[in-house]
Amino acid sequence: MAVPNFETTIGLEVHVEMKTNSKAMSPSPVQFGATPNANTNVIDWGYPGVLPQANKGALDYGIRAALALGAEIRPVLHWDRKNYFYPDNPKAYQITQQFEPLASNGQLEIEVDGEKKLVGITELHVEEDAGKNTHGHDGYSYVDLNRQGTPLIEIVGAPDLHTPEEAYAYLEALRQTIQFSGVSDVKMQEGSMRVDANISIRPIGSQVHGERVELKNLNSLNYVRKALAYEEERQAKIYLAGGVVKQQTRRYDSASNVTVLMREKETADDYRYFPEPDLAPVHISQAWIEQVRTELPKSAPARRAHYIDTLGLEPYAAEVLTQTLEMSDFFDVMVAQGAEPVRSANYVMGEVNAFLNEAHLDLQETKLQPENLAAMIKMIEDGTISTKMAKRVFVAVTKGEDAVAFVEENGLKQLSDPATLTPIITGILDKNEQSIIDFHNGKDRAVGALVGQVMKQTKGNANPTVVNEILMAELQARKPE
Amino acid sequence: MEEEMITREEVMHVAGLAKLALTDNDAAMFTDHLEKIFEMVNMLGEVDTSNVQPTFSVTDMDTVLRDDVAVQANQAAELLANAPEHTDNLIKVPAILDEGGEG
Amino acid sequence: MNFLHTDLTTLHEQLLNREVSAVELTKATLANIAATDSKYEAYITTMEDEAIETAAAVDAAGIDANNLLSGIPYGIKDNILTKGVQTTAASHILEGFKPVFDATVVEKMRKAGAIGVGKTNLDEFAMGSTGETSYYKTTKNAWDQTKVPGGSSSGSAVTVGAGQVPFALGTDTGGSIRQPAAFNGIVGMKPSYGRVSRFGVVAFASSLDQVGQFTRTVKDNAAVLSALAGQDANDQTTSNRAVPDFTASLNGDIKGLKIAVPKEYFGAGVNAAVKDIVRQAINQLEALGAIVDEVSLPHTKYGVAAYYILGSAEASSNLQRFDGIRYGFRAKDVKTLEDLYVQTRTQGFGDEVKQRIMLGTYALSAGAYEKFFKQAAQVRTLMNQDFDKVFADYDLIVAPATPNVAYGFGQNEDDPEITYMNDVLTIPVNMAGLPGLSINAGFSNGLPVGMQLIGDRFAEETVYRVAYAFEQATRLFEQVPGGDK
Ligand SMILES: [Mg+2]
Ligand SMILES: [Zn+2]
């Protein structure tokens, strides 16, 4: 929602941690949640005499992200140093790409209120993450270098965004694109995706932009949207009161939904960028790019089209299933195992999602296996189990128990054999002369009552479809003279 | 090309960037020395370098990229032991007051 | 014992024939250092325990008959990391610092069976050409203790020049091996950039630094380089080129070899006696059958300026890691983080280092980058093209190594420009990544004069071949401090 009479310009810089096994410039493991400093070596500590060892995996993922965002990849890659002192930055420089980024001129389609729009991506480059500082209450801070050197892609968006909603849609689309490219799990809560936003406004018609305000502490996509909305209004109020918006860095306070001044910038930081002399250039051949292209998983839009056009899902279902890569992959495995797509989709959107919400777990953290769930769906489809029984089976499946074995061991198989069901049905009909008469007089309810009795006698195990078939045949055969 | 001279203010500025404190005497001495160095380095300006590519490295190699295989060094204890102050596997520093660093 | 008259081949024979064991040789070497180092002050740290332990292991395994370095004691410049042994780079900021790993070159020496006996003095962080900027001590010239030893590898040059060890490792960023080799009358080699791993070498200027070695003879020098060289996964700028046995090319035959003599290296700033002696040496090469022509390297005069910008800029960044947080010296009684940084660095670095850090910081700062750093990098290209043109027609360049012979202490303190001009003849070789060797060409007033042999990139064999022919023809190495053989 724009502020009347003002035009807003929003620029977003997104950092995404890649899913590599090792760090960008050292062989130390990349792993979230390890003992502090356990995943470090002399390179991560910036020891005297150490040299960077550039990781091919980080460039593979960088190229992948560039392809997923339709960006142009430079044929020769150069590294640069960005110099600044900070305890979580052991060399006091970050190895990044300032002068010639890996790729540029990408784009991303976003949709706001049903309107589609292409947003430019100015550049993306690969760089090192910093370590982590925690602030004690004892007058000290504490440094953990486990994260130091984790490969990041920095994605610099073009200033094409004009509302907080557009910014939100851009970030959502970017998150999805990166996740479906397999480059990162893009979890904002674990910091594997981080957003820096800057925002300026100007009166409509004015050629001069206001000073840019940089926003920090944007820990969720919702916070980004809220912080930008707050900032839009705050800056407009300053203008309307005849004031001047100053170049500032502000922090979003989620508790009170306001932005708070952190610092005012008089002069730009001087990072003294220069080409990294410890690393030679890297030539990125067309063959390398094509190799990465073959490894690039199918994008979310391509998957949605497949679900709708080939599998016959509703657009809404296709949308829900492609909200995360895990969900979509899970569904794809089920279908590949021969589970009926629509029923599978409904199960994933319904029972599976309900289970995840209840358990507060991500799909990959559970014992749910798509092959196992597919086996259950197939048993529903072929009448082995009823949808009612399936609810019990599903609970077992969430615990990692084998669906087929569980049905077998617990005698959950439906009675579908006519040889068993026919004597039960004829026996019931023998005792319910009146129901037969009612049926032939056009009272359909009579059938329901008879089915109910069969179910009661079989403790609910009879296959309703088979019961119906036999019952109708018997009823026709017993038509009164 | 115009001659570049370094002023005392500039010397103080770069000392700040480099995290060095200068006494008045230091500042005077370094300004004097750096002025003399500038007299020499200013001669670079007389070279016509239009259309000349810069040389930042003279290695004859493309970077030999490392395969993405993690190696656990298991040397945290040794490294922490070299740190002037550490506690609970963490490196200890006086409180970080700003939210600086880089994004 | 001292090594003024014994080369590696002789020592190797003695070790093989069990005339002496590695432990005995090591103990005698350490005893001589203990007895003489108050005169030279070549060592910051000696490694008695480690050296004897290593020597015992070599004795136990047996001297390797195919390896001249097996069982040989040597010195290590103190900016090269030695696991568990204090490594200071001659700076207060690394006082007490014990590395947790060995530099690749130290590892290679260990594999070859060489025995590190101590860490030699240097200009702080290898910044200087007189040895005077060390925080710890001032090394004295092997020939005259009232004269500077040259720098920055002051201790390594002197320990070899004075016969304390048969060889020593140094580093050369703008002349730091060749210049002190010249001042001490020995053979000093800076190999091609990428020939030897820099892993574990405290960085000064990453695009210029190379490890090299000091020896008394050319053959010894070639033998040490053969063991040091090679691609290293820990240094992604090392070359994958095959490493030849550099001693194999030493046949004394230089007939028809084309030698270029750059006129700029005999300019006004070069001492007349130095020019004379080097010209005589060149005549000697001609007499041995080489074809000698004068050539021009027109951008030579910009070398020092470009070097001080590029080298200082890289250094300003490389030295930012010394912040008192993770290792080394931390200033006492600091209250804030800013204090920790500023006090540690202000107390930890000497003036020369601070001066270069500030120059380099300036050269990279907003507004100065294009005019200084990039301009210097472009001038570097022109300098390198000068060399390419000469090497299209010639096999080797020969020139003086230094403008002067060793001079007195404290001479150029207040004019950095004069001190910096010491390196005018050595810097261009680092800029282009070429191999450069300094060898004694004669004496001026009893002090050695160095001749510099500059090869095309990775053409160390040619450099050694010519150096060896000259050495065998003149046998100047037999003249040692304290009298002839
Ligand atoms: Mg960046
Ligand atoms: Zn970044």
GROMACS .gro file of N, CA and C in nm, chain A residues 15 20-23 26-29 35-39 41-42 45 47 53-56 82 84-87 94 133 135 139-145 262 272 275 279-281 283 288, chain B residues 13 17-19 56-57 59 61-76 78-80 82-83 85 87-96 98-103:
model
  270
   15HIS      N    1   2.147  -1.226   0.104
   15HIS     CA    2   2.258  -1.320   0.119
   15HIS      C    3   2.200  -1.458   0.147
   20THR      N    4   2.690  -2.630   0.053
   20THR     CA    5   2.811  -2.706   0.021
   20THR      C    6   2.850  -2.793   0.141
   21ASN      N    7   2.938  -2.887   0.119
   21ASN     CA    8   2.992  -2.968   0.228
   21ASN      C    9   3.098  -2.892   0.305
   22SER      N   10   3.175  -2.812   0.232
   22SER     CA   11   3.289  -2.744   0.294
   22SER      C   12   3.281  -2.594   0.265
   23LYS      N   13   3.370  -2.520   0.330
   23LYS     CA   14   3.365  -2.374   0.323
   23LYS      C   15   3.415  -2.320   0.188
   26SER      N   16   3.815  -2.283   0.258
   26SER     CA   17   3.886  -2.380   0.343
   26SER      C   18   3.806  -2.509   0.345
   27PRO      N   19   3.872  -2.621   0.371
   27PRO     CA   20   3.799  -2.749   0.369
   27PRO      C   21   3.717  -2.779   0.495
   28SER      N   22   3.708  -2.686   0.589
   28SER     CA   23   3.629  -2.713   0.709
   28SER      C   24   3.483  -2.740   0.675
   29PRO      N   25   3.418  -2.825   0.755
   29PRO     CA   26   3.278  -2.859   0.726
   29PRO      C   27   3.184  -2.739   0.743
   35THR      N   28   2.926  -2.753   1.798
   35THR     CA   29   2.996  -2.692   1.912
   35THR      C   30   3.075  -2.572   1.862
   36PRO      N   31   3.074  -2.459   1.936
   36PRO     CA   32   3.147  -2.341   1.887
   36PRO      C   33   3.290  -2.372   1.848
   37ASN      N   34   3.330  -2.320   1.735
   37ASN     CA   35   3.466  -2.331   1.681
   37ASN      C   36   3.510  -2.474   1.647
   38ALA      N   37   3.418  -2.571   1.659
   38ALA     CA   38   3.456  -2.710   1.626
   38ALA      C   39   3.487  -2.724   1.478
   39ASN      N   40   3.414  -2.653   1.394
   39ASN     CA   41   3.434  -2.667   1.250
   39ASN      C   42   3.526  -2.559   1.195
   41ASN      N   43   3.954  -2.435   1.115
   41ASN     CA   44   4.095  -2.470   1.102
   41ASN      C   45   4.175  -2.339   1.095
   42VAL      N   46   4.303  -2.352   1.065
   42VAL     CA   47   4.389  -2.233   1.066
   42VAL      C   48   4.349  -2.131   0.959
   45TRP      N   49   4.067  -1.925   1.095
   45TRP     CA   50   4.114  -1.835   1.201
   45TRP      C   51   4.202  -1.724   1.147
   47TYR      N   52   4.509  -1.745   1.034
   47TYR     CA   53   4.645  -1.757   1.087
   47TYR      C   54   4.744  -1.691   0.993
   53GLN      N   55   4.179  -2.160  -0.020
   53GLN     CA   56   4.167  -2.276  -0.110
   53GLN      C   57   4.025  -2.276  -0.165
   54ALA      N   58   4.008  -2.215  -0.281
   54ALA     CA   59   3.874  -2.194  -0.335
   54ALA      C   60   3.804  -2.327  -0.366
   55ASN      N   61   3.678  -2.332  -0.327
   55ASN     CA   62   3.595  -2.453  -0.336
   55ASN      C   63   3.518  -2.455  -0.468
   56LYS      N   64   3.537  -2.561  -0.546
   56LYS     CA   65   3.464  -2.573  -0.673
   56LYS      C   66   3.314  -2.581  -0.648
   82LYS      N   67   3.752  -0.731   0.051
   82LYS     CA   68   3.682  -0.620   0.114
   82LYS      C   69   3.735  -0.609   0.256
   84TYR      N   70   3.776  -0.476   0.634
   84TYR     CA   71   3.717  -0.410   0.752
   84TYR      C   72   3.750  -0.493   0.875
   85PHE      N   73   3.767  -0.425   0.986
   85PHE     CA   74   3.799  -0.493   1.113
   85PHE      C   75   3.670  -0.530   1.184
   86TYR      N   76   3.659  -0.654   1.227
   86TYR     CA   77   3.547  -0.697   1.310
   86TYR      C   78   3.584  -0.831   1.370
   87PRO      N   79   3.545  -0.857   1.494
   87PRO     CA   80   3.591  -0.982   1.557
   87PRO      C   81   3.549  -1.110   1.484
   94GLN      N   82   3.713  -0.977   0.375
   94GLN     CA   83   3.624  -1.081   0.324
   94GLN      C   84   3.663  -1.105   0.179
  133ASN      N   85   2.912  -1.340   1.640
  133ASN     CA   86   2.943  -1.281   1.771
  133ASN      C   87   2.820  -1.294   1.860
  135HIS      N   88   2.677  -1.150   2.241
  135HIS     CA   89   2.708  -1.044   2.335
  135HIS      C   90   2.671  -1.088   2.475
  139GLY      N   91   3.014  -0.756   2.987
  139GLY     CA   92   3.110  -0.662   2.930
  139GLY      C   93   3.200  -0.725   2.825
  140TYR      N   94   3.169  -0.848   2.784
  140TYR     CA   95   3.248  -0.913   2.680
  140TYR      C   96   3.158  -0.963   2.568
  141SER      N   97   3.217  -0.982   2.453
  141SER     CA   98   3.149  -1.050   2.345
  141SER      C   99   3.228  -1.177   2.316
  142TYR      N  100   3.160  -1.272   2.252
  142TYR     CA  101   3.219  -1.404   2.231
  142TYR      C  102   3.210  -1.442   2.083
  143VAL      N  103   3.318  -1.497   2.030
  143VAL     CA  104   3.326  -1.519   1.887
  143VAL      C  105   3.332  -1.669   1.856
  144ASP      N  106   3.244  -1.711   1.769
  144ASP     CA  107   3.241  -1.849   1.719
  144ASP      C  108   3.267  -1.842   1.569
  145LEU      N  109   3.372  -1.908   1.524
  145LEU     CA  110   3.410  -1.898   1.382
  145LEU      C  111   3.358  -2.014   1.298
  262MET      N  112   1.982   0.335   1.434
  262MET     CA  113   2.106   0.273   1.484
  262MET      C  114   2.221   0.370   1.470
  272ARG      N  115   3.819  -0.031   0.094
  272ARG     CA  116   3.948  -0.051   0.025
  272ARG      C  117   3.953  -0.182  -0.055
  275PRO      N  118   4.184  -0.647  -0.590
  275PRO     CA  119   4.184  -0.786  -0.634
  275PRO      C  120   4.263  -0.877  -0.540
  279LEU      N  121   4.464  -1.556  -0.506
  279LEU     CA  122   4.386  -1.646  -0.592
  279LEU      C  123   4.395  -1.599  -0.736
  280ALA      N  124   4.428  -1.692  -0.822
  280ALA     CA  125   4.432  -1.661  -0.965
  280ALA      C  126   4.289  -1.660  -1.018
  281PRO      N  127   4.270  -1.608  -1.138
  281PRO     CA  128   4.135  -1.610  -1.196
  281PRO      C  129   4.087  -1.753  -1.222
  283HIS      N  130   3.853  -1.957  -1.503
  283HIS     CA  131   3.778  -1.950  -1.629
  283HIS      C  132   3.655  -2.039  -1.619
  288TRP      N  133   3.132  -2.617  -1.860
  288TRP     CA  134   3.105  -2.619  -1.716
  288TRP      C  135   2.961  -2.571  -1.690
  494HIS      N  136   4.372   1.014   0.905
  494HIS     CA  137   4.258   0.939   0.854
  494HIS      C  138   4.297   0.794   0.821
  498LEU      N  139   4.180   0.426   0.973
  498LEU     CA  140   4.133   0.310   0.896
  498LEU      C  141   4.216   0.185   0.929
  499ALA      N  142   4.345   0.206   0.955
  499ALA     CA  143   4.435   0.094   0.981
  499ALA      C  144   4.441   0.059   1.129
  500LYS      N  145   4.358   0.123   1.211
  500LYS     CA  146   4.356   0.099   1.356
  500LYS      C  147   4.493   0.123   1.420
  537PHE      N  148   4.770  -0.774  -1.158
  537PHE     CA  149   4.752  -0.790  -1.014
  537PHE      C  150   4.818  -0.916  -0.962
  538SER      N  151   4.851  -1.007  -1.052
  538SER     CA  152   4.915  -1.131  -1.013
  538SER      C  153   4.995  -1.183  -1.131
  540THR      N  154   5.099  -1.520  -1.140
  540THR     CA  155   5.096  -1.666  -1.144
  540THR      C  156   5.063  -1.711  -1.286
  542MET      N  157   4.901  -1.977  -1.345
  542MET     CA  158   4.795  -2.075  -1.327
  542MET      C  159   4.657  -2.011  -1.324
  543ASP      N  160   4.556  -2.088  -1.365
  543ASP     CA  161   4.421  -2.065  -1.323
  543ASP      C  162   4.415  -2.120  -1.180
  544THR      N  163   4.328  -2.067  -1.099
  544THR     CA  164   4.314  -2.126  -0.967
  544THR      C  165   4.278  -2.274  -0.980
  545VAL      N  166   4.353  -2.357  -0.909
  545VAL     CA  167   4.321  -2.500  -0.907
  545VAL      C  168   4.215  -2.519  -0.798
  546LEU      N  169   4.092  -2.535  -0.840
  546LEU     CA  170   3.983  -2.538  -0.743
  546LEU      C  171   3.986  -2.667  -0.662
  547ARG      N  172   3.948  -2.652  -0.537
  547ARG     CA  173   3.942  -2.766  -0.446
  547ARG      C  174   3.806  -2.834  -0.461
  548ASP      N  175   3.804  -2.968  -0.462
  548ASP     CA  176   3.676  -3.038  -0.465
  548ASP      C  177   3.603  -3.013  -0.333
  549ASP      N  178   3.471  -3.013  -0.340
  549ASP     CA  179   3.391  -2.979  -0.222
  549ASP      C  180   3.382  -3.097  -0.125
  550VAL      N  181   3.493  -3.125  -0.061
  550VAL     CA  182   3.498  -3.234   0.036
  550VAL      C  183   3.536  -3.173   0.171
  551ALA      N  184   3.454  -3.200   0.272
  551ALA     CA  185   3.481  -3.142   0.404
  551ALA      C  186   3.590  -3.221   0.476
  552VAL      N  187   3.678  -3.150   0.541
  552VAL     CA  188   3.782  -3.212   0.623
  552VAL      C  189   3.775  -3.150   0.763
  553GLN      N  190   3.753  -3.233   0.862
  553GLN     CA  191   3.746  -3.184   1.000
  553GLN      C  192   3.889  -3.178   1.055
  554ALA      N  193   3.935  -3.057   1.083
  554ALA     CA  194   4.075  -3.041   1.126
  554ALA      C  195   4.096  -3.086   1.271
  555ASN      N  196   3.988  -3.085   1.349
  555ASN     CA  197   3.998  -3.122   1.492
  555ASN      C  198   4.108  -3.044   1.563
  556GLN      N  199   4.118  -2.915   1.537
  556GLN     CA  200   4.224  -2.841   1.604
  556GLN      C  201   4.172  -2.722   1.685
  557ALA      N  202   4.041  -2.726   1.718
  557ALA     CA  203   3.983  -2.614   1.792
  557ALA      C  204   4.057  -2.590   1.924
  559GLU      N  205   4.370  -2.655   2.011
  559GLU     CA  206   4.501  -2.592   1.985
  559GLU      C  207   4.485  -2.444   1.951
  560LEU      N  208   4.386  -2.417   1.867
  560LEU     CA  209   4.366  -2.279   1.821
  560LEU      C  210   4.320  -2.192   1.937
  561LEU      N  211   4.226  -2.243   2.016
  561LEU     CA  212   4.177  -2.166   2.131
  561LEU      C  213   4.291  -2.140   2.230
  563ASN      N  214   4.589  -2.073   2.172
  563ASN     CA  215   4.671  -1.961   2.127
  563ASN      C  216   4.600  -1.826   2.144
  564ALA      N  217   4.468  -1.829   2.165
  564ALA     CA  218   4.393  -1.703   2.178
  564ALA      C  219   4.423  -1.640   2.313
  566GLU      N  220   4.245  -1.463   2.507
  566GLU     CA  221   4.137  -1.492   2.603
  566GLU      C  222   4.031  -1.577   2.535
  568THR      N  223   3.682  -1.869   2.639
  568THR     CA  224   3.605  -1.938   2.741
  568THR      C  225   3.496  -2.020   2.673
  569ASP      N  226   3.472  -2.140   2.721
  569ASP     CA  227   3.368  -2.229   2.666
  569ASP      C  228   3.377  -2.241   2.513
  570ASN      N  229   3.494  -2.266   2.464
  570ASN     CA  230   3.517  -2.283   2.319
  570ASN      C  231   3.499  -2.156   2.238
  571LEU      N  232   3.478  -2.044   2.304
  571LEU     CA  233   3.456  -1.917   2.233
  571LEU      C  234   3.575  -1.823   2.256
  572ILE      N  235   3.604  -1.742   2.153
  572ILE     CA  236   3.708  -1.641   2.167
  572ILE      C  237   3.645  -1.521   2.237
  573LYS      N  238   3.716  -1.468   2.337
  573LYS     CA  239   3.659  -1.361   2.419
  573LYS      C  240   3.719  -1.226   2.379
  574VAL      N  241   3.635  -1.128   2.360
  574VAL     CA  242   3.681  -0.992   2.327
  574VAL      C  243   3.601  -0.892   2.408
  575PRO      N  244   3.655  -0.771   2.430
  575PRO     CA  245   3.574  -0.669   2.496
  575PRO      C  246   3.443  -0.647   2.418
  576ALA      N  247   3.339  -0.607   2.489
  576ALA     CA  248   3.205  -0.599   2.430
  576ALA      C  249   3.204  -0.528   2.295
  577ILE      N  250   3.136  -0.590   2.201
  577ILE     CA  251   3.113  -0.527   2.071
  577ILE      C  252   2.990  -0.439   2.090
  579ASP      N  253   2.872  -0.174   1.868
  579ASP     CA  254   2.789  -0.139   1.751
  579ASP      C  255   2.743  -0.268   1.685
  580GLU      N  256   2.657  -0.256   1.588
  580GLU     CA  257   2.610  -0.371   1.513
  580GLU      C  258   2.678  -0.370   1.377
  581GLY      N  259   2.806  -0.337   1.379
  581GLY     CA  260   2.879  -0.320   1.254
  581GLY      C  261   2.903  -0.450   1.183
  582GLY      N  262   3.020  -0.461   1.125
  582GLY     CA  263   3.044  -0.577   1.043
  582GLY      C  264   2.981  -0.555   0.909
  583GLU      N  265   2.977  -0.660   0.834
  583GLU     CA  266   2.931  -0.646   0.696
  583GLU      C  267   2.811  -0.734   0.677
  584GLY      N  268   2.732  -0.704   0.572
  584GLY     CA  269   2.623  -0.795   0.537
  584GLY      C  270   2.660  -0.869   0.412
   0.00000   0.00000   0.00000
